Short mmCIF file of C-alpha atoms in Angstrom, two decimals:
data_model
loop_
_atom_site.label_atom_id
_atom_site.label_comp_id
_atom_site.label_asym_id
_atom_site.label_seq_id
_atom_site.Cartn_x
_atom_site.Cartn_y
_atom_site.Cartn_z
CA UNK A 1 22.74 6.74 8.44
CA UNK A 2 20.61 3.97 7.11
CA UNK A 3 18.17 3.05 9.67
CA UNK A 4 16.52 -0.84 9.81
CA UNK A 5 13.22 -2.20 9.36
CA UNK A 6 12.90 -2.16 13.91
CA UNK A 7 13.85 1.32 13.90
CA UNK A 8 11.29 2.70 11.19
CA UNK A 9 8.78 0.62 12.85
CA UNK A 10 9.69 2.08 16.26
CA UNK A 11 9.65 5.31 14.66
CA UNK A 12 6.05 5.06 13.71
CA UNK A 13 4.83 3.16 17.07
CA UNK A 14 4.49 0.05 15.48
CA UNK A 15 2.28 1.35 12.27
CA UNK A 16 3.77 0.96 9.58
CA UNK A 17 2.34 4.28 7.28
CA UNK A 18 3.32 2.26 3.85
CA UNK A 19 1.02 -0.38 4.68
CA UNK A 20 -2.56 1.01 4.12
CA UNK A 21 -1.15 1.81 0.51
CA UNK A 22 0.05 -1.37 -0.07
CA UNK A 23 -2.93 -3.56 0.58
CA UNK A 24 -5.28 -1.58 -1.33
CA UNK A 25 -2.67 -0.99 -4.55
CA UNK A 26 -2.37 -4.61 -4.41
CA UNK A 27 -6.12 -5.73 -4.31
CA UNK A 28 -6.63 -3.48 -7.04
CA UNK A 29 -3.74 -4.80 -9.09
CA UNK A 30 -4.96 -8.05 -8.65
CA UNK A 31 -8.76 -7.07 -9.63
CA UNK A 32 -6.85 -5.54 -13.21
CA UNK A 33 -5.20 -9.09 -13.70
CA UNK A 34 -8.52 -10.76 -12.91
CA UNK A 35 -9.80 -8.56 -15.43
CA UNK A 36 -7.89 -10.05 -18.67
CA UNK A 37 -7.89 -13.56 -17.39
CA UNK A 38 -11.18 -13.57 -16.72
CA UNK A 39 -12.07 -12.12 -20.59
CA UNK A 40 -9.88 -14.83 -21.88
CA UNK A 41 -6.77 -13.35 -22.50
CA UNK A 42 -4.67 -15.85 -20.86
CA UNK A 43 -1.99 -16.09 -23.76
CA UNK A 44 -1.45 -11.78 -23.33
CA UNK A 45 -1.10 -12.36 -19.77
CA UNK A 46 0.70 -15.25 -19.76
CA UNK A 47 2.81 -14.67 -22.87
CA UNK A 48 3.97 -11.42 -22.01
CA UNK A 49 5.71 -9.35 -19.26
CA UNK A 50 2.56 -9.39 -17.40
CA UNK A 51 3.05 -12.78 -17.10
CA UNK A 52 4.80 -11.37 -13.01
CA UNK A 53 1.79 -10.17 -11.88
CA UNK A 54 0.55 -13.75 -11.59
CA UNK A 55 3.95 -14.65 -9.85
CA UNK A 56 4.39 -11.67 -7.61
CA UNK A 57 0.84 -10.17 -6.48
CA UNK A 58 -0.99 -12.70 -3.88
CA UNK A 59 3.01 -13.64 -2.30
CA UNK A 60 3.53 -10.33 -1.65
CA UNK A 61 -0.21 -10.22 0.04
CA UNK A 62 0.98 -13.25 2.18
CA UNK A 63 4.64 -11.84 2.47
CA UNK A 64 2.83 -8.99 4.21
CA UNK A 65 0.51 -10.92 6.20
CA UNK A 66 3.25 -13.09 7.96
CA UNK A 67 5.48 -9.74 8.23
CA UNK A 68 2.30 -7.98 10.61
CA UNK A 69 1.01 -10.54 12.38
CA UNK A 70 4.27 -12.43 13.79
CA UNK A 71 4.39 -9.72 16.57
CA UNK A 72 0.96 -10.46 17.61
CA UNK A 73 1.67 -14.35 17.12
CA UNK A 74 4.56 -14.14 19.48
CA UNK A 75 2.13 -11.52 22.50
CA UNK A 76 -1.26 -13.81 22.30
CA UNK A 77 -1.74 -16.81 23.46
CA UNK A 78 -2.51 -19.65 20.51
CA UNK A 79 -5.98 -19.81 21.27
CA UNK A 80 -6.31 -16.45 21.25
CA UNK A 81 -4.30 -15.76 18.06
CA UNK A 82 -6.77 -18.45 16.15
CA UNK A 83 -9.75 -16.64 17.22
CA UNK A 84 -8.93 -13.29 16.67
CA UNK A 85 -7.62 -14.64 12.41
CA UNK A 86 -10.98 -16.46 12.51
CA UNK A 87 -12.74 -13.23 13.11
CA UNK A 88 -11.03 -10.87 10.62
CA UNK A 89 -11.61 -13.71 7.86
CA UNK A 90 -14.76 -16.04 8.21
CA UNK A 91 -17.71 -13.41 8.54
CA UNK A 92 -16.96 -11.37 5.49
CA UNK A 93 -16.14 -15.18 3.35
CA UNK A 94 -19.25 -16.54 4.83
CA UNK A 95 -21.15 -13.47 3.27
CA UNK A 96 -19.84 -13.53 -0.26
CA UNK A 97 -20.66 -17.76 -0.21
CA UNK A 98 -24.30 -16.87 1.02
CA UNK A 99 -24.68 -13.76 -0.96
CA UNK A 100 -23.36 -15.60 -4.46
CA UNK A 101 -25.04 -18.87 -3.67
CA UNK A 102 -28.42 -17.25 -2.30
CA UNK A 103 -28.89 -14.35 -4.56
CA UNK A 104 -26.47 -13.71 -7.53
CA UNK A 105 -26.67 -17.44 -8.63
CA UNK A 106 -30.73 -17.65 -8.31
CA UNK A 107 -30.64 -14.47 -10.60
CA UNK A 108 -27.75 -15.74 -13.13
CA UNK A 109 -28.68 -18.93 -13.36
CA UNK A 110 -29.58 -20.63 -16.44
CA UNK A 111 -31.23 -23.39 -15.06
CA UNK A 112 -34.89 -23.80 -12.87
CA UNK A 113 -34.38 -22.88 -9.82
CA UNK A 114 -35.92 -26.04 -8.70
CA UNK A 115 -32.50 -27.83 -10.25
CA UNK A 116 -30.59 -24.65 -8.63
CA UNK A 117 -31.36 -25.36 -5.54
CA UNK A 118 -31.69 -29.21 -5.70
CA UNK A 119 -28.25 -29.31 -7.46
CA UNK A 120 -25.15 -31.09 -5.17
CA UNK A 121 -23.23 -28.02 -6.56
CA UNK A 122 -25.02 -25.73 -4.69
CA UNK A 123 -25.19 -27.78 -1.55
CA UNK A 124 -20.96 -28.27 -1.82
CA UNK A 125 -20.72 -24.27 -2.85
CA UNK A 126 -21.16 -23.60 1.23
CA UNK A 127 -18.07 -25.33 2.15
CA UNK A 128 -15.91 -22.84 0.87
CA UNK A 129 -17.11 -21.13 3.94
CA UNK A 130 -14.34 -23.78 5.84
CA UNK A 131 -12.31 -23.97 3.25
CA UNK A 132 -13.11 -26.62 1.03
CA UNK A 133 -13.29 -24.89 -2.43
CA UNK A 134 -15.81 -24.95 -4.64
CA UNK A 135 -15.51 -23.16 -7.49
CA UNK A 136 -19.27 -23.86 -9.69
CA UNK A 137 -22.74 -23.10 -9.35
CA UNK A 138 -25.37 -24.62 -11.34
CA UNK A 139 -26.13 -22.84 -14.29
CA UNK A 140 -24.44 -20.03 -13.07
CA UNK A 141 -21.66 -18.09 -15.75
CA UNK A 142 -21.89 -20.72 -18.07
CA UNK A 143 -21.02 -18.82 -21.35
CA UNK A 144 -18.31 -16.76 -19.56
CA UNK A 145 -15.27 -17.45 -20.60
CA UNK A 146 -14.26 -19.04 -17.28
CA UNK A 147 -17.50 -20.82 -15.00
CA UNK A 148 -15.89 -19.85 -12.04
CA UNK A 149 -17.77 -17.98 -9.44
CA UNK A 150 -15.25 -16.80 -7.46
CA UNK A 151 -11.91 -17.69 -8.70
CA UNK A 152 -9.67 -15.91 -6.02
CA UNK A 153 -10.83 -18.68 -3.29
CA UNK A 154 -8.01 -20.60 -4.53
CA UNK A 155 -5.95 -18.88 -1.57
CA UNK A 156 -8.55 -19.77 0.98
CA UNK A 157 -6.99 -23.20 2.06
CA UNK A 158 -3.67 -22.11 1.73
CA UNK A 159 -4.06 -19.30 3.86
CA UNK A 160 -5.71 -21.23 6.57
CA UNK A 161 -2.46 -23.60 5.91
CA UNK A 162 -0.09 -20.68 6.59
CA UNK A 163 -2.07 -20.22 10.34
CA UNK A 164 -1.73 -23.93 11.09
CA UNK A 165 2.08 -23.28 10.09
CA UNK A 166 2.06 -20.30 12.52
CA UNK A 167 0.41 -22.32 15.59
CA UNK A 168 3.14 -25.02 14.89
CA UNK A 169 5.67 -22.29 15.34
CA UNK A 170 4.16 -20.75 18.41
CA UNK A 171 3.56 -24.11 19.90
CA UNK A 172 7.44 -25.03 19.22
CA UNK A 173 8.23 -21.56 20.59
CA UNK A 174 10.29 -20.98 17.27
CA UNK A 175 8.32 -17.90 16.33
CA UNK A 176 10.58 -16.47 19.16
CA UNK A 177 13.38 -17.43 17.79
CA UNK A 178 14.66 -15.82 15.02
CA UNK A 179 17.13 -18.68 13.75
CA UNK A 180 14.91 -21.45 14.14
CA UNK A 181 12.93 -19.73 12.42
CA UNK A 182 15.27 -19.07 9.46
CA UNK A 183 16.42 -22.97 9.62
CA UNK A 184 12.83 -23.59 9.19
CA UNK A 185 12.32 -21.28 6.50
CA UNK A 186 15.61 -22.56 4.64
CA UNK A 187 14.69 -25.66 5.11
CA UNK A 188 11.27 -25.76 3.16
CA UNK A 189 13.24 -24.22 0.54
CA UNK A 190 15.25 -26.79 0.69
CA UNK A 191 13.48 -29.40 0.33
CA UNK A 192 11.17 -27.59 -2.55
CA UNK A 193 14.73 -27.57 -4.32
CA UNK A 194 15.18 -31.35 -3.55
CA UNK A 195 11.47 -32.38 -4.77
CA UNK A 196 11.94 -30.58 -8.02
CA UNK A 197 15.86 -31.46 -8.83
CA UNK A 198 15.88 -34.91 -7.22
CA UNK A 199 12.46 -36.14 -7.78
CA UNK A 200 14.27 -39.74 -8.02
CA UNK A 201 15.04 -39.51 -4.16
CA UNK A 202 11.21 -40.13 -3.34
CA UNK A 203 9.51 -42.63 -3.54
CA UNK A 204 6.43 -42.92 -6.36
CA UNK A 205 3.96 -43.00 -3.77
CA UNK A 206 4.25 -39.42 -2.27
CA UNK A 207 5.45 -37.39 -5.18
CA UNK A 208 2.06 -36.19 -6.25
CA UNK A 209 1.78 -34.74 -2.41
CA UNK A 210 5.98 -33.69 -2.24
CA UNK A 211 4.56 -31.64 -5.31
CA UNK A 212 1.83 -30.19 -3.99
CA UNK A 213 3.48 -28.96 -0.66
CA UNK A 214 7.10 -27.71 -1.94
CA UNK A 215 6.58 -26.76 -5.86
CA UNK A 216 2.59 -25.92 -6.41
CA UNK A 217 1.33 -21.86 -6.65
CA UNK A 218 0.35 -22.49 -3.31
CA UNK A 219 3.86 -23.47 -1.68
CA UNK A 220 5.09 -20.53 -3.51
CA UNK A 221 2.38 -18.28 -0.73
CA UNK A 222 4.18 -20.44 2.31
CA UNK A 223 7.32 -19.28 0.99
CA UNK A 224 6.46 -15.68 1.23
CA UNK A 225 4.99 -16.05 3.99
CA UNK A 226 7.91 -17.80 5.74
CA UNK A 227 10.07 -15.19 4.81
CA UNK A 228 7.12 -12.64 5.89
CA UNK A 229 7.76 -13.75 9.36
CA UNK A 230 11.80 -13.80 9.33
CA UNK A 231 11.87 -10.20 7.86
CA UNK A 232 10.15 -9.12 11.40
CA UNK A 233 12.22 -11.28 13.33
CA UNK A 234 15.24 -9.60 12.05
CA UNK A 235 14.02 -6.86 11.52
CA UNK A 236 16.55 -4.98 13.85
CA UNK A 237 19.44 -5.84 11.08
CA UNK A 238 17.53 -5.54 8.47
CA UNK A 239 18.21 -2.00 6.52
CA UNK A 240 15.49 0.19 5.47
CA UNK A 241 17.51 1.45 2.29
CA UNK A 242 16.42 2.85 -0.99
CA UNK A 243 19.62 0.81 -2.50
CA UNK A 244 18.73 -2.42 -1.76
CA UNK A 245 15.17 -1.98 -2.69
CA UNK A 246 16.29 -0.73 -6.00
CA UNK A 247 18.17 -3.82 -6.02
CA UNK A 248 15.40 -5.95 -5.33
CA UNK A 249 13.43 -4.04 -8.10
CA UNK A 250 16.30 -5.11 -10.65
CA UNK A 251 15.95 -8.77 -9.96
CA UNK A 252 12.06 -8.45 -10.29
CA UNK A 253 12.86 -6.63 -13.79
CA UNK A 254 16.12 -9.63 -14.43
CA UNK A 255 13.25 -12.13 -13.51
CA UNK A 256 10.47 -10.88 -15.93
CA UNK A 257 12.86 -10.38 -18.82
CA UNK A 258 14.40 -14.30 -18.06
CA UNK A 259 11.79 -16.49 -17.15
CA UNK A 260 8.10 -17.00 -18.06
CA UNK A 261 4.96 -18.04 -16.33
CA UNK A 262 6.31 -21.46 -15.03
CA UNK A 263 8.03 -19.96 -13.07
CA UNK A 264 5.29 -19.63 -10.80
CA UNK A 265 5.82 -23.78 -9.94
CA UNK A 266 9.31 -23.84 -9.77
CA UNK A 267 11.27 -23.78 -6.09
CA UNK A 268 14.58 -22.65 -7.94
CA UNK A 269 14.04 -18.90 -8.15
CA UNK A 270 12.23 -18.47 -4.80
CA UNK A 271 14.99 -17.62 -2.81
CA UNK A 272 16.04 -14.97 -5.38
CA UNK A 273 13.32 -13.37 -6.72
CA UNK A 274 10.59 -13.92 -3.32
CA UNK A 275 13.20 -12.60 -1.10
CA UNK A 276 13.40 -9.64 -3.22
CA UNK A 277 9.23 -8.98 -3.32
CA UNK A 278 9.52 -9.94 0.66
CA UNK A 279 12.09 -7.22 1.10
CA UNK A 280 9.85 -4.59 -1.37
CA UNK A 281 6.77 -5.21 0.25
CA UNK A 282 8.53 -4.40 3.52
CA UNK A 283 10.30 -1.76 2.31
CA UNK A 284 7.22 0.48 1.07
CA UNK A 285 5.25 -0.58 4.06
CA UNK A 286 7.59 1.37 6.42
CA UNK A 287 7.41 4.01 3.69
CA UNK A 288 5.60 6.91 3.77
CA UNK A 289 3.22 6.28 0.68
CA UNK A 290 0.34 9.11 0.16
CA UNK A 291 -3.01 7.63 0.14
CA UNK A 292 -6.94 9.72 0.02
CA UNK A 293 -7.98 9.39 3.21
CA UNK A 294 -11.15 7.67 2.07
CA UNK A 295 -8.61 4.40 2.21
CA UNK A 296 -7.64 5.37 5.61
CA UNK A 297 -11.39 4.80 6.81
CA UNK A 298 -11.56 1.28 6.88
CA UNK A 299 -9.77 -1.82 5.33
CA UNK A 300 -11.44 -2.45 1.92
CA UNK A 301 -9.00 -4.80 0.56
CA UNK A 302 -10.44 -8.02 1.90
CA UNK A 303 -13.41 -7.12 0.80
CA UNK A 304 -11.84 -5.73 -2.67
CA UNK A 305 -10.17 -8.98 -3.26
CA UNK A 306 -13.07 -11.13 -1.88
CA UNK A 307 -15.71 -9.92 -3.97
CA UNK A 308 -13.96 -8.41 -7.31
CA UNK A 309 -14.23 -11.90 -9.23
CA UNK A 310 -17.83 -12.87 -8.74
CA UNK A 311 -19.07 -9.03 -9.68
CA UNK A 312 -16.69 -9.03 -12.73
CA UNK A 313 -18.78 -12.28 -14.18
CA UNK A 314 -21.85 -10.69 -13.94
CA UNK A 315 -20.46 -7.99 -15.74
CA UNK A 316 -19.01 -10.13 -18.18
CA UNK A 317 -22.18 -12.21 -18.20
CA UNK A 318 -24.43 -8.71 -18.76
CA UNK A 319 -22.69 -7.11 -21.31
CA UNK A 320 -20.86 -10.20 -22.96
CA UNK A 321 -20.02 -8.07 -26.40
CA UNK A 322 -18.29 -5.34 -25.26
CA UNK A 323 -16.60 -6.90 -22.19
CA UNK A 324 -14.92 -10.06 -24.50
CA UNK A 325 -13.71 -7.45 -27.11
CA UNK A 326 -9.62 -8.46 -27.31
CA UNK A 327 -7.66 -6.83 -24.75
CA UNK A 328 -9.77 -3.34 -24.22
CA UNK A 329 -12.75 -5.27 -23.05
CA UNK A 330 -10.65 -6.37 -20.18
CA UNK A 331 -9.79 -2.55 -20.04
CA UNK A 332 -13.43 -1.35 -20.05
CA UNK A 333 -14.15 -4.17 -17.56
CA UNK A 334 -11.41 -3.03 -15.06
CA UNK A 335 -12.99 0.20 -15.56
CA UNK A 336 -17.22 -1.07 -13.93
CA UNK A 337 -15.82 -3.89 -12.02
CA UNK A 338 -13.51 -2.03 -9.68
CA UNK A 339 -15.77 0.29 -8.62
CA UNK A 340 -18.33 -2.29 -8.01
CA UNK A 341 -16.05 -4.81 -5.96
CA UNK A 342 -14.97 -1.37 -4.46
CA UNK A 343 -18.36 -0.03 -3.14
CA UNK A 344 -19.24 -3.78 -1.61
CA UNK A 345 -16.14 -3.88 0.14
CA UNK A 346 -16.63 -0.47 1.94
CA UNK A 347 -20.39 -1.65 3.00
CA UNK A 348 -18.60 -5.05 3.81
CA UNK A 349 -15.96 -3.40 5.95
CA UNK A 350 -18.57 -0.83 7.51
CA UNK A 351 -21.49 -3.18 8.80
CA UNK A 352 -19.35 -6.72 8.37
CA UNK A 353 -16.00 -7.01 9.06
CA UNK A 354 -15.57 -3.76 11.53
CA UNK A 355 -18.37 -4.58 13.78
CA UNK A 356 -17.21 -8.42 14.01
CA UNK A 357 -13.62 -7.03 14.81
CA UNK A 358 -15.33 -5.12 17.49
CA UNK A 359 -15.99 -8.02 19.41
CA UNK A 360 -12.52 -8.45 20.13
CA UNK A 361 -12.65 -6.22 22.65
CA UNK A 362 -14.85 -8.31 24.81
CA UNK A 363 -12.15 -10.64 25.21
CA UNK A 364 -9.66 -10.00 28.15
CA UNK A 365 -6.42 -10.83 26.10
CA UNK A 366 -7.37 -7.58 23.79
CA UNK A 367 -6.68 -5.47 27.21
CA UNK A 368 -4.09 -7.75 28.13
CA UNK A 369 -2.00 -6.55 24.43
CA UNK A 370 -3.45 -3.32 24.98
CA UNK A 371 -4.53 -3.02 21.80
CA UNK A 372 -5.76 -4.27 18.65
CA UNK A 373 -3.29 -7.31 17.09
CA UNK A 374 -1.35 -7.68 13.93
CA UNK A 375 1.56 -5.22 14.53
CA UNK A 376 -1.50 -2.33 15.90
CA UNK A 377 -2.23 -2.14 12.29
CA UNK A 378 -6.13 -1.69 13.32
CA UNK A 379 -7.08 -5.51 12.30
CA UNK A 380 -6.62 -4.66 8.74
CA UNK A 381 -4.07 -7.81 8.05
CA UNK A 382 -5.20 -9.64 5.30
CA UNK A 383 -3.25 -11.32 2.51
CA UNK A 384 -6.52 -11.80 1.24
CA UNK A 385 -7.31 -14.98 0.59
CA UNK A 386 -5.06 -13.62 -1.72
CA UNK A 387 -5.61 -14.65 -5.54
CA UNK A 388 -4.43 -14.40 -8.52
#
């Protein structure tokens, strides 16, 4: 007999054994992507079957985020929910700002550091730390294909818009129930469908922003994670069953075969084709997935994801001739830059992001959960600021 989603996670106490696997194998997906877009191979990315790992990679980070830490959204209080997200994600993003505005882009840059550090880019690189994304340093990566520092803090804002979506829902009380929480859910859809189908039903003035909240990349991350959070409030109907994941595998395959990369801004396969990834991402996180237990140390996909893009320019930067070679540069790239973004993220996780967690424990409402948040998955949620 099939059993659901509630009664594998019951099975394993609430920890989920797929899960470990699944935000590490996606971090280091996304780090291989990263690795031929940064090397400007856009048009191979884009113009080929890999074109889904743009679509499917950061939604199913997000899918997984709202999936493990609805429990803990509907146990803490708000305040206590916000501080314990701000904890797991600001220390370790504060680092990488400091440590790529303070160090790697004094040593890159091509410019005096007396125009470095004078320069309004510089000054405006800090407020990614809230945020507010910045993407250039002066000087810094300037005959790299792409000048970004650290593209993958695209997800930043939108991830800090998901947990102002989540307080709405706890303040409303909807998180608790589970169809409110669908109408909500169906509802952005909805709309999403209604902004890109009947565009004429708006007026001018707040298109550009209808646009940017229902059809953008970004909306596309609310929708998984949405859909994150009504997978675990069903999750006691929901079946755990290697049919329908093989099902949702064939409409990923249908969906890479029939549509191309703008698909990524359109609302009118997201109920399809998200719902499937939702449902897959799940699926192999109540799976038992073997992993070396060096992953099962620490959580080094934040720090994987966080960190992979800046280290990959130097690289690129460094070694510009063999790195920009078509196609196996990005190869040879993948190759230096993952174990690079790899080794920071286990000395980011080790004397960062654990000891910071630590400090939850100071605060009553940790005793009062008995235990450590997000599903007891040991703190380790993270969609990752979560880019593609």
């Amino acid at each position: 007999m099939t059993k659901s989603f509630g009664e594998v996670l019951d099975k394993y106490k609430g920890i989920g054994p797929g899960f470990d696997f699944l935000r590490i194998g996606l971090a280091f997906s996304i780090v291989l992507t990263h690795s031929f877009l940064l090397t400007g191979n856009d048009a191979f990315i884009r113009g080929s079957i890999f074109w889904f790992t743009e679509y499917a990679l950061v939604p199913m980070f997000f899918a997984l985020s709202g999936f493990l830490i609805a429990g803990s959204a509907q146990r803490l209080s708000l305040r206590n929910f916000l501080i314990n997200r701000g904890l797991r994600i600001v220390p370790a993003l504060a680092v990488d700002i400091v440590v790529c505005s303070l160090i790697i882009g004094p040593i890159v840059t091509i410019v005096y550091h007396s125009d470095y550090f004078t320069d309004p880019r510089f000054f405006k690189y800090f407020l990614n730390i809230v945020g507010w994304i910045h993407y250039e340093l002066p000087g810094v990566f300037q005959d790299n294909p792409s000048q970004k520092v650290n593209g993958a803090l695209w997800t930043v804002p939108w991830e800090i818009f998901c947990y102002i979506i989540m307080s709405f829902l706890m303040i409303t009380v909807i998180v608790k129930t589970r169809y409110k929480l669908l109408a909500v859910t169906a509802a952005y859809v909805v709309i999403g469908l209604i902004v890109q189908k009947m565009p004429y039903l708006l007026p001018d003035t707040i298109k550009p922003v209808a646009r940017f909240l229902f059809m953008s990349r970004g909306s596309q991350l609310i929708t998984a994670f949405l859909m994150g959070i009504v997978a675990f409030q069903f999750k006691a109907v929901i079946p755990h069953s290697r049919w329908v994941f093989a099902a949702a595998c064939l409409v990923c395959v249908a969906a890479i075969l029939t549509l191309d990369s703008r698909a990524i801004e359109s609302v009118i396969n997201r109920p399809i084709v998200i719902t499937s990834l939702v449902y897959m991402t799940v699926f192999i996180g109540l799976s038992e997935v073997p992993i070396p237990a060096f992953f099962r140390k620490g959580d080094y996909s934040y720090g994987v994801y966080l960190y992979h893009d800046p280290f990959l320019q130097i690289w690129i930067s460094a070694f510009p001739s063999v790195f920009l070679y078509p196609k196996y540069g990005a190869l040879a790239l993948y190759a230096v830059g993952l174990p690079s973004a790899l080794a920071v993220a286990v000395l980011s996780w080790h004397f960062i992001e654990k000891p910071i967690l630590g400090l939850r424990k100071k605060f009553s409402f940790i005793a009062q959960v008995r235990g450590v948040e997000d599903g007891n998955q040991g703190g380790r949620v993270r969609p990752l600021a979560v880019k593609s």
